[in-house]
Amino acid sequence: METNYETIVIGGGVVGSGIAYHLSERYKEGVLVLDKKYPMSGTSGSTQAWVWVHNKTPSWYAEFSMYSAELYPYLSKKIGDVEYKRTGGLSPFFNESDREKAEKLAESYRKIGIKIKVLSREEVLEKEPYMNPEVAGATYSSIDGNVNPFRLIDMYMRAAKRNGVRYSTYNKVTEIKKQDGKYSVVSDKGAFECKNLILAGGTWSREIGDMLGVKIPVNQLRGQILVSEPLKPFLNFTISGLRQANNGEVLMGYSMEEAGFNRATTLDVIQETANMAVQYVPGLRKAKIVRAFSGIRAMPEDGFPILGKVPGHENLYVAATHSGVTLSPLIGTLITELIMDGETSIPIDRYSLRRFG
Amino acid sequence: MNKLDKTTIICRCEEISCEEVEEVISNGGRTFDDVKRITRCGMGPCQAKICTSMVAEIIHQQTGLSPSEIPLPRMRMPLSPIKLETLATNSTSFSAVKSVLDEVELEEGKVR
């Protein structure tokens, strides 16, 4: 295998593969993606894969997410059907006291062009007839949706490979050195050299940064999800907490635990998830659960994406974020612009690693 | 096992053929779970009880890995499908499970 590349991307998940694909659209120099296992074996393969905008705060982060969601229909046209559906997103609440918070959210978003409606109980039931009739209301936005994460990453990989990107999988990076203006990336399958190095290691960003003496403050957050047997299509929207996939399966779960890299599923959180699901959609009581799975999400210390040039290191870039599925088309576009043009079409200074001092 | 041809159905639940499994391995996949994520082989109601050994055989034939080097699929609770109500405890207090709106914080009466 060739050992010299213009650009190496460490990490082949939704963020790394998204960057590799977008780079390959404009850039015919050598690009190599290194993955310690096979893409989708980490966070990108264990998610409900909402493309979610409307409850992100502050509003500038919601706006950033909105730009990415806007790219999805175009992305599907370019790389193939990734089962992206802009269903609209519904966040139900069960206490009338939450309505004020919902109204405040809608008000603060009106200024940036994200239209949120605060629905009454009747309006929720009209949109989603299987929702618990005890629901008090919901926030609703038409921009939200979901995607099939497996198809998304598979299609990114296929399209990138067609454009000349190389993938080396089951190949863990063990050491990174800077020599004569180039990066030397030592891996289980040998050493590779490159000019541009992109760190897209997701949950492992901290460990990869350490290899270069760069502190990338990304922690781990576990989420557990239940999957039902295929059911006839009956849910119309992406509900915050559950969604129905194309094949009829319902995916349920929205949990957060600090458990390091431990990917076990646990009975207490499975039970809470079951309680949440029957509270939202009581008709699911009789649905059969086929499996439970858990995933470890990357969570930067302040919750926001870490994007762009690594200060003080020439030709070194980082992309580490929560909500990688939502943000991947935008991050791929922006990192490509940064490398090719030296600037980005929308500002990303706010997301610089510099903010951590 | 030598009787598998390209159209042989390996996963009955999701109707995945031998050819689809082989393609994942030729693209660099090495484990049952790699095959599962890309093709859905083993994701159906039987949860890989039928197809595990056939996929292992295909991995062995294509990569030369010995059967002991091929990891088993990750087994997922509940192993056999059970009703959601069997798992539910009817409690409406949550700790690890959240609602998205709960994460929206107000500061001086405004969204942060």
Short mmCIF file of C-alpha atoms in Angstrom, two decimals:
data_model
loop_
_atom_site.label_atom_id
_atom_site.label_comp_id
_atom_site.label_asym_id
_atom_site.label_seq_id
_atom_site.Cartn_x
_atom_site.Cartn_y
_atom_site.Cartn_z
CA MET A 1 0.00 0.00 0.00
CA GLU A 2 1.16 3.54 -0.84
CA THR A 3 2.69 5.22 2.23
CA ASN A 4 2.72 8.87 1.11
CA TYR A 5 -0.48 10.89 1.13
CA GLU A 6 -1.38 14.53 0.87
CA THR A 7 -3.97 14.13 3.63
CA ILE A 8 -4.65 11.51 6.28
CA VAL A 9 -7.89 11.36 8.24
CA ILE A 10 -7.71 9.46 11.52
CA GLY A 11 -11.17 8.01 12.15
CA GLY A 12 -13.62 6.63 9.59
CA GLY A 13 -16.86 7.31 11.42
CA VAL A 14 -19.56 9.68 10.29
CA VAL A 15 -17.31 12.71 10.86
CA GLY A 16 -14.08 11.29 9.38
CA SER A 17 -15.79 9.64 6.41
CA GLY A 18 -17.85 12.79 5.86
CA ILE A 19 -14.67 14.85 5.67
CA ALA A 20 -12.91 12.31 3.41
CA TYR A 21 -15.86 12.26 1.00
CA HIS A 22 -16.22 16.05 0.83
CA LEU A 23 -12.46 16.44 0.32
CA SER A 24 -12.54 13.89 -2.50
CA GLU A 25 -15.12 15.93 -4.39
CA ARG A 26 -12.66 18.77 -4.93
CA TYR A 27 -9.31 17.24 -4.42
CA LYS A 28 -7.63 14.51 -6.37
CA GLU A 29 -4.47 14.27 -4.27
CA GLY A 30 -4.07 11.20 -2.13
CA VAL A 31 -6.38 10.89 0.86
CA LEU A 32 -6.13 8.01 3.34
CA VAL A 33 -8.61 7.19 6.10
CA LEU A 34 -7.32 5.14 9.03
CA ASP A 35 -9.74 3.34 11.35
CA LYS A 36 -8.80 1.25 14.37
CA LYS A 37 -11.64 -1.16 13.60
CA TYR A 38 -14.23 -0.88 10.86
CA PRO A 39 -16.34 2.26 10.42
CA MET A 40 -19.65 2.01 12.34
CA SER A 41 -18.15 -0.18 15.07
CA GLY A 42 -18.16 2.82 17.42
CA THR A 43 -20.51 5.75 17.95
CA SER A 44 -21.62 6.05 14.32
CA GLY A 45 -23.14 2.58 14.33
CA SER A 46 -24.97 2.91 17.64
CA THR A 47 -27.30 5.86 17.32
CA GLN A 48 -30.91 6.68 16.55
CA ALA A 49 -29.44 9.02 13.92
CA TRP A 50 -31.77 11.96 14.26
CA VAL A 51 -30.91 14.94 12.15
CA TRP A 52 -31.95 17.26 14.92
CA VAL A 53 -32.07 21.02 15.13
CA HIS A 54 -34.94 22.47 17.04
CA ASN A 55 -34.10 22.10 20.72
CA LYS A 56 -30.38 22.83 20.46
CA THR A 57 -29.25 25.73 22.56
CA PRO A 58 -27.95 28.42 22.39
CA SER A 59 -29.63 29.56 19.19
CA TRP A 60 -26.27 29.95 17.36
CA TYR A 61 -25.68 26.23 17.81
CA ALA A 62 -29.18 25.47 16.52
CA GLU A 63 -28.45 27.69 13.53
CA PHE A 64 -25.22 25.74 12.83
CA SER A 65 -27.21 22.48 13.02
CA MET A 66 -29.86 23.90 10.71
CA TYR A 67 -27.29 24.61 7.98
CA SER A 68 -26.18 20.98 8.17
CA ALA A 69 -29.74 19.62 8.03
CA GLU A 70 -30.28 21.80 4.95
CA LEU A 71 -27.43 19.97 3.19
CA TYR A 72 -28.93 16.49 3.61
CA PRO A 73 -31.27 16.33 0.59
CA TYR A 74 -28.37 17.48 -1.60
CA LEU A 75 -26.01 14.95 0.00
CA SER A 76 -28.47 12.12 -0.72
CA LYS A 77 -28.51 13.13 -4.37
CA LYS A 78 -24.72 13.01 -4.55
CA ILE A 79 -23.81 9.85 -2.66
CA GLY A 80 -26.98 7.78 -3.00
CA ASP A 81 -30.05 6.97 -0.93
CA VAL A 82 -29.18 7.22 2.75
CA GLU A 83 -32.82 6.95 3.83
CA TYR A 84 -32.87 10.57 4.93
CA LYS A 85 -36.38 11.64 5.86
CA ARG A 86 -37.27 15.17 6.85
CA THR A 87 -40.19 14.06 8.96
CA GLY A 88 -40.35 17.09 11.21
CA GLY A 89 -39.45 16.80 14.88
CA LEU A 90 -41.80 16.68 17.83
CA SER A 91 -40.73 17.13 21.46
CA PRO A 92 -43.69 16.32 23.69
CA PHE A 93 -44.17 17.64 27.22
CA PHE A 94 -46.54 16.32 29.83
CA ASN A 95 -46.75 19.25 32.22
CA GLU A 96 -48.51 22.46 31.30
CA SER A 97 -45.71 24.26 33.17
CA ASP A 98 -43.31 23.39 30.32
CA ARG A 99 -45.32 25.46 27.87
CA GLU A 100 -43.66 28.70 28.99
CA LYS A 101 -40.21 27.24 28.35
CA ALA A 102 -41.36 26.01 24.94
CA GLU A 103 -42.71 29.48 24.06
CA LYS A 104 -39.41 31.09 25.10
CA LEU A 105 -37.53 28.61 22.90
CA ALA A 106 -39.77 29.40 19.92
CA GLU A 107 -39.36 33.13 20.50
CA SER A 108 -35.56 33.03 20.65
CA TYR A 109 -35.40 30.97 17.44
CA ARG A 110 -37.71 33.17 15.41
CA LYS A 111 -34.86 35.66 15.12
CA ILE A 112 -32.61 33.17 13.32
CA GLY A 113 -35.21 31.75 10.99
CA ILE A 114 -35.94 28.44 12.71
CA LYS A 115 -39.69 28.22 12.94
CA ILE A 116 -40.88 26.35 15.99
CA LYS A 117 -44.53 25.87 16.76
CA VAL A 118 -45.76 25.18 20.25
CA LEU A 119 -48.61 22.75 19.83
CA SER A 120 -51.67 22.25 22.00
CA ARG A 121 -52.68 18.80 23.15
CA GLU A 122 -55.22 18.57 20.32
CA GLU A 123 -52.69 19.63 17.71
CA VAL A 124 -50.20 17.01 18.92
CA LEU A 125 -52.84 14.27 18.70
CA GLU A 126 -53.90 15.42 15.27
CA LYS A 127 -50.32 15.15 14.02
CA GLU A 128 -49.45 11.97 15.89
CA PRO A 129 -52.64 10.05 16.74
CA TYR A 130 -50.83 7.31 18.69
CA MET A 131 -49.31 9.78 21.16
CA ASN A 132 -50.47 9.50 24.76
CA PRO A 133 -53.71 11.55 25.07
CA GLU A 134 -52.40 12.87 28.39
CA VAL A 135 -49.74 14.86 26.56
CA ALA A 136 -49.88 18.56 27.41
CA GLY A 137 -48.29 19.82 24.22
CA ALA A 138 -45.13 19.69 22.15
CA THR A 139 -42.64 21.82 20.33
CA TYR A 140 -42.60 21.13 16.61
CA SER A 141 -40.21 22.06 13.81
CA SER A 142 -40.36 20.93 10.20
CA ILE A 143 -36.56 20.91 9.72
CA ASP A 144 -35.87 17.84 11.86
CA GLY A 145 -35.67 14.29 10.60
CA ASN A 146 -33.60 11.14 10.64
CA VAL A 147 -31.29 9.09 8.48
CA ASN A 148 -30.13 5.48 8.33
CA PRO A 149 -26.65 5.79 9.87
CA PHE A 150 -25.38 2.53 8.36
CA ARG A 151 -26.36 3.54 4.87
CA LEU A 152 -25.00 7.04 5.42
CA ILE A 153 -21.51 5.86 6.33
CA ASP A 154 -21.48 3.04 3.79
CA MET A 155 -22.44 5.52 1.06
CA TYR A 156 -19.85 8.06 2.23
CA MET A 157 -17.21 5.32 2.04
CA ARG A 158 -18.31 4.07 -1.36
CA ALA A 159 -18.45 7.55 -2.85
CA ALA A 160 -15.08 8.50 -1.33
CA LYS A 161 -13.45 5.33 -2.66
CA ARG A 162 -14.88 5.98 -6.14
CA ASN A 163 -13.15 9.38 -5.95
CA GLY A 164 -9.82 7.78 -5.08
CA VAL A 165 -9.80 7.85 -1.27
CA ARG A 166 -8.04 4.87 0.32
CA TYR A 167 -9.28 3.23 3.51
CA SER A 168 -7.10 1.19 5.84
CA THR A 169 -9.27 -0.53 8.42
CA TYR A 170 -8.47 -2.66 11.46
CA ASN A 171 -5.44 -0.45 11.64
CA LYS A 172 -4.90 1.33 14.91
CA VAL A 173 -2.75 4.45 15.07
CA THR A 174 -0.10 4.04 17.77
CA GLU A 175 2.17 7.06 17.33
CA ILE A 176 2.27 10.38 15.47
CA LYS A 177 5.50 12.26 14.77
CA LYS A 178 6.26 15.53 13.02
CA GLN A 179 9.36 15.34 10.80
CA ASP A 180 10.65 17.75 8.15
CA GLY A 181 7.30 19.51 7.89
CA LYS A 182 5.38 16.26 7.46
CA TYR A 183 3.37 14.09 9.77
CA SER A 184 4.42 10.49 10.19
CA VAL A 185 1.54 8.34 11.39
CA VAL A 186 2.63 5.01 12.80
CA SER A 187 -0.04 2.31 12.75
CA ASP A 188 -0.41 -1.43 13.23
CA LYS A 189 0.06 -1.86 9.47
CA GLY A 190 3.09 0.40 9.06
CA ALA A 191 3.94 4.09 8.90
CA PHE A 192 2.25 6.63 6.60
CA GLU A 193 3.39 10.16 5.79
CA CYS A 194 1.23 13.16 4.99
CA LYS A 195 1.17 16.93 4.75
CA ASN A 196 -2.31 17.49 6.21
CA LEU A 197 -3.48 15.51 9.20
CA ILE A 198 -7.11 15.51 10.34
CA LEU A 199 -8.00 14.18 13.78
CA ALA A 200 -11.53 12.78 13.68
CA GLY A 201 -11.26 10.14 16.36
CA GLY A 202 -14.60 10.86 18.03
CA THR A 203 -14.69 9.38 21.52
CA TRP A 204 -10.95 8.64 21.27
CA SER A 205 -9.98 12.23 20.37
CA ARG A 206 -8.29 12.88 23.70
CA GLU A 207 -6.03 9.84 23.26
CA ILE A 208 -5.15 10.75 19.67
CA GLY A 209 -4.43 14.38 20.61
CA ASP A 210 -2.08 13.18 23.36
CA MET A 211 0.11 11.59 20.67
CA LEU A 212 0.90 15.12 19.45
CA GLY A 213 0.81 16.83 22.81
CA VAL A 214 -2.51 18.49 21.90
CA LYS A 215 -5.23 18.54 24.54
CA ILE A 216 -8.61 17.72 22.95
CA PRO A 217 -11.09 17.74 25.84
CA VAL A 218 -13.63 15.16 24.69
CA ASN A 219 -15.38 12.89 27.18
CA GLN A 220 -17.67 9.89 26.78
CA LEU A 221 -21.40 9.72 27.34
CA ARG A 222 -23.32 6.45 27.10
CA GLY A 223 -26.78 6.14 25.54
CA GLN A 224 -28.99 3.05 25.56
CA ILE A 225 -31.61 2.22 22.95
CA LEU A 226 -34.35 -0.40 22.55
CA VAL A 227 -35.39 -1.74 19.15
CA SER A 228 -38.84 -3.22 18.48
CA GLU A 229 -39.89 -5.81 15.97
CA PRO A 230 -41.01 -4.28 12.65
CA LEU A 231 -44.44 -2.70 13.10
CA LYS A 232 -46.77 -1.27 10.49
CA PRO A 233 -45.94 2.38 9.80
CA PHE A 234 -47.79 4.36 12.48
CA LEU A 235 -45.47 7.16 13.65
CA ASN A 236 -45.32 10.19 11.37
CA PHE A 237 -42.63 12.29 13.02
CA THR A 238 -39.22 11.99 14.60
CA ILE A 239 -40.23 12.23 18.24
CA SER A 240 -37.51 13.24 20.67
CA GLY A 241 -37.09 9.85 22.31
CA LEU A 242 -38.29 7.54 19.58
CA ARG A 243 -38.60 7.12 15.85
CA GLN A 244 -39.80 4.51 13.39
CA ALA A 245 -37.34 3.32 10.75
CA ASN A 246 -38.20 2.52 7.13
CA ASN A 247 -38.46 -1.19 7.86
CA GLY A 248 -40.99 -0.60 10.64
CA GLU A 249 -38.73 -1.02 13.66
CA VAL A 250 -39.22 1.54 16.39
CA LEU A 251 -36.02 2.80 18.04
CA MET A 252 -36.56 4.15 21.56
CA GLY A 253 -34.21 5.88 23.92
CA TYR A 254 -32.71 9.12 25.04
CA SER A 255 -30.43 8.52 27.98
CA MET A 256 -27.15 9.90 29.19
CA GLU A 257 -24.72 8.28 31.58
CA GLU A 258 -21.07 8.71 32.34
CA ALA A 259 -19.69 5.21 31.94
CA GLY A 260 -16.36 5.75 30.17
CA PHE A 261 -16.00 3.33 27.30
CA ASN A 262 -18.24 0.70 28.92
CA ARG A 263 -20.83 -0.23 26.29
CA ALA A 264 -22.94 -2.57 28.39
CA THR A 265 -26.70 -2.25 28.41
CA THR A 266 -28.14 -2.13 31.92
CA LEU A 267 -31.56 -3.20 33.19
CA ASP A 268 -32.27 0.03 35.11
CA VAL A 269 -31.83 2.25 32.04
CA ILE A 270 -33.64 -0.27 29.82
CA GLN A 271 -36.59 -0.11 32.23
CA GLU A 272 -36.57 3.69 32.29
CA THR A 273 -36.44 3.68 28.50
CA ALA A 274 -39.41 1.31 28.38
CA ASN A 275 -41.28 3.62 30.78
CA MET A 276 -40.52 6.63 28.58
CA ALA A 277 -41.68 4.79 25.46
CA VAL A 278 -45.02 3.71 26.96
CA GLN A 279 -45.54 7.18 28.42
CA TYR A 280 -45.10 8.72 24.96
CA VAL A 281 -46.86 6.04 22.90
CA PRO A 282 -48.95 3.68 25.08
CA GLY A 283 -49.75 1.46 22.10
CA LEU A 284 -46.16 0.24 22.15
CA ARG A 285 -46.90 -1.80 25.30
CA LYS A 286 -47.62 -4.93 23.29
CA ALA A 287 -44.77 -4.44 20.81
CA LYS A 288 -41.97 -6.97 21.08
CA ILE A 289 -38.48 -5.76 21.89
CA VAL A 290 -35.93 -7.51 19.71
CA ARG A 291 -32.77 -6.04 21.18
CA ALA A 292 -31.17 -3.36 23.30
CA PHE A 293 -27.95 -1.65 22.34
CA SER A 294 -25.77 1.06 23.74
CA GLY A 295 -23.35 3.50 22.24
CA ILE A 296 -20.71 5.86 23.54
CA ARG A 297 -21.06 9.41 22.27
CA ALA A 298 -18.26 11.92 22.07
CA MET A 299 -18.95 14.91 24.29
CA PRO A 300 -16.60 17.91 24.26
CA GLU A 301 -16.20 19.40 27.73
CA ASP A 302 -18.45 22.40 26.99
CA GLY A 303 -20.82 20.41 24.75
CA PHE A 304 -19.99 22.20 21.49
CA PRO A 305 -18.10 21.00 18.40
CA ILE A 306 -14.31 21.33 18.28
CA LEU A 307 -13.50 22.25 14.68
CA GLY A 308 -10.75 23.70 12.57
CA LYS A 309 -7.03 24.27 12.68
CA VAL A 310 -5.14 23.17 15.75
CA PRO A 311 -3.51 26.36 17.08
CA GLY A 312 0.28 26.25 16.89
CA HIS A 313 0.44 23.18 14.63
CA GLU A 314 0.74 23.71 10.90
CA ASN A 315 -1.54 21.61 8.67
CA LEU A 316 -3.15 19.91 11.64
CA TYR A 317 -6.95 19.91 11.85
CA VAL A 318 -9.45 18.60 14.36
CA ALA A 319 -13.13 17.66 14.09
CA ALA A 320 -14.54 16.25 17.30
CA THR A 321 -18.17 16.66 18.18
CA HIS A 322 -21.36 15.44 19.69
CA SER A 323 -24.26 15.13 17.16
CA GLY A 324 -21.92 13.89 14.42
CA VAL A 325 -24.81 12.57 12.33
CA THR A 326 -26.60 15.92 12.29
CA LEU A 327 -23.43 17.89 11.62
CA SER A 328 -21.47 15.63 9.27
CA PRO A 329 -22.35 17.21 5.87
CA LEU A 330 -21.58 20.68 7.20
CA ILE A 331 -18.37 19.64 8.96
CA GLY A 332 -17.20 17.82 5.81
CA THR A 333 -17.89 20.93 3.75
CA LEU A 334 -16.22 23.35 6.17
CA ILE A 335 -13.05 21.32 6.79
CA THR A 336 -12.69 20.88 3.01
CA GLU A 337 -13.00 24.66 2.53
CA LEU A 338 -10.47 25.26 5.28
CA ILE A 339 -7.92 22.97 3.62
CA MET A 340 -8.58 24.00 0.02
CA ASP A 341 -9.30 27.71 0.38
CA GLY A 342 -7.84 28.59 3.76
CA GLU A 343 -11.17 30.00 4.94
CA THR A 344 -14.71 28.81 5.52
CA SER A 345 -18.02 30.01 4.08
CA ILE A 346 -19.50 30.43 7.55
CA PRO A 347 -17.37 31.39 10.54
CA ILE A 348 -16.13 28.61 12.77
CA ASP A 349 -13.89 30.63 15.12
CA ARG A 350 -16.33 29.96 17.92
CA TYR A 351 -15.57 26.23 17.61
CA SER A 352 -11.78 26.54 17.76
CA LEU A 353 -9.82 24.37 20.16
CA ARG A 354 -8.35 27.69 21.33
CA ARG A 355 -11.35 28.35 23.57
CA PHE A 356 -10.15 25.78 26.08
CA GLY A 357 -6.97 27.84 26.64
CA MET B 1 -20.87 -25.43 3.55
CA ASN B 2 -19.35 -25.86 0.13
CA LYS B 3 -22.83 -25.69 -1.33
CA LEU B 4 -23.20 -21.93 -0.82
CA ASP B 5 -23.59 -20.02 -4.04
CA LYS B 6 -24.01 -16.27 -4.52
CA THR B 7 -27.77 -16.33 -4.15
CA THR B 8 -27.96 -18.56 -1.08
CA ILE B 9 -29.91 -16.79 1.66
CA ILE B 10 -27.67 -16.54 4.73
CA CYS B 11 -29.98 -14.46 6.94
CA ARG B 12 -33.61 -15.57 6.64
CA CYS B 13 -35.05 -12.77 8.78
CA GLU B 14 -33.61 -10.00 6.64
CA GLU B 15 -33.15 -11.99 3.40
CA ILE B 16 -29.44 -11.37 3.00
CA SER B 17 -27.63 -13.38 0.33
CA CYS B 18 -24.18 -14.91 0.37
CA GLU B 19 -23.06 -12.37 -2.21
CA GLU B 20 -24.00 -9.44 0.04
CA VAL B 21 -22.00 -10.92 2.91
CA GLU B 22 -19.02 -11.55 0.66
CA GLU B 23 -19.03 -7.95 -0.55
CA VAL B 24 -18.61 -6.59 2.98
CA ILE B 25 -15.61 -8.85 3.58
CA SER B 26 -14.05 -7.84 0.28
CA ASN B 27 -14.40 -4.18 1.34
CA GLY B 28 -12.42 -4.78 4.53
CA GLY B 29 -15.01 -6.08 7.00
CA ARG B 30 -13.69 -8.88 9.17
CA THR B 31 -16.28 -9.69 11.80
CA PHE B 32 -19.91 -10.75 11.97
CA ASP B 33 -20.78 -7.34 13.42
CA ASP B 34 -19.22 -5.54 10.43
CA VAL B 35 -21.43 -7.66 8.15
CA LYS B 36 -24.42 -7.00 10.39
CA ARG B 37 -24.10 -3.22 10.36
CA ILE B 38 -23.78 -2.96 6.61
CA THR B 39 -26.28 -5.60 5.45
CA ARG B 40 -28.62 -6.02 8.47
CA CYS B 41 -27.68 -9.74 8.46
CA GLY B 42 -28.50 -10.94 11.98
CA MET B 43 -30.56 -7.90 12.97
CA GLY B 44 -33.93 -9.57 12.56
CA PRO B 45 -36.15 -11.32 15.08
CA CYS B 46 -33.87 -14.35 15.44
CA GLN B 47 -30.94 -12.12 16.41
CA ALA B 48 -28.28 -14.06 14.50
CA LYS B 49 -29.19 -17.49 15.81
CA ILE B 50 -29.43 -18.94 12.28
CA CYS B 51 -26.72 -17.15 10.33
CA THR B 52 -23.76 -16.91 12.73
CA SER B 53 -21.93 -20.02 11.63
CA MET B 54 -22.53 -19.47 7.92
CA VAL B 55 -21.16 -15.94 8.09
CA ALA B 56 -18.15 -17.22 10.05
CA GLU B 57 -17.54 -19.77 7.30
CA ILE B 58 -17.63 -17.06 4.62
CA ILE B 59 -15.21 -14.89 6.63
CA HIS B 60 -12.93 -17.91 7.05
CA GLN B 61 -13.01 -18.72 3.33
CA GLN B 62 -12.35 -15.15 2.22
CA THR B 63 -9.79 -14.01 4.76
CA GLY B 64 -8.13 -17.23 5.88
CA LEU B 65 -8.80 -16.30 9.53
CA SER B 66 -9.26 -19.44 11.59
CA PRO B 67 -12.66 -19.95 13.26
CA SER B 68 -11.15 -19.18 16.68
CA GLU B 69 -9.98 -15.77 15.41
CA ILE B 70 -13.46 -14.75 14.24
CA PRO B 71 -15.34 -13.07 17.09
CA LEU B 72 -18.94 -14.11 17.76
CA PRO B 73 -21.67 -11.53 17.18
CA ARG B 74 -22.32 -9.28 20.15
CA MET B 75 -25.37 -10.83 21.79
CA ARG B 76 -28.07 -8.34 22.68
CA MET B 77 -30.51 -8.41 25.50
CA PRO B 78 -33.29 -9.73 25.62
CA LEU B 79 -32.04 -12.65 23.42
CA SER B 80 -35.62 -13.60 22.58
CA PRO B 81 -38.18 -10.89 21.82
CA ILE B 82 -40.34 -9.88 24.82
CA LYS B 83 -43.13 -7.35 25.13
CA LEU B 84 -42.19 -3.79 26.01
CA GLU B 85 -44.68 -3.88 28.92
CA THR B 86 -42.64 -6.69 30.47
CA LEU B 87 -39.73 -4.26 30.75
CA ALA B 88 -41.77 -1.25 31.83
CA THR B 89 -42.17 -0.59 35.57
CA ASN B 90 -44.78 2.18 35.19
CA SER B 91 -42.58 4.64 37.03
CA THR B 92 -42.64 8.15 35.62
CA SER B 93 -39.54 9.41 37.37
CA PHE B 94 -36.45 9.39 35.22
CA SER B 95 -32.75 9.79 35.93
CA ALA B 96 -30.60 8.64 33.01
CA VAL B 97 -33.45 9.02 30.52
CA LYS B 98 -34.20 12.61 29.57
CA SER B 99 -36.56 14.63 27.47
CA VAL B 100 -34.99 16.97 24.96
CA LEU B 101 -36.95 19.91 26.35
CA ASP B 102 -35.52 19.25 29.83
CA GLU B 103 -32.15 20.15 28.40
CA VAL B 104 -33.31 23.59 27.35
CA GLU B 105 -32.31 25.92 30.18
CA LEU B 106 -33.79 29.29 30.96
CA GLU B 107 -31.58 32.07 32.25
CA GLU B 108 -33.28 35.21 33.55
CA GLY B 109 -36.45 34.19 31.76
CA LYS B 110 -34.68 33.69 28.42
CA VAL B 111 -33.34 30.66 26.61
CA ARG B 112 -29.63 30.38 27.30
#
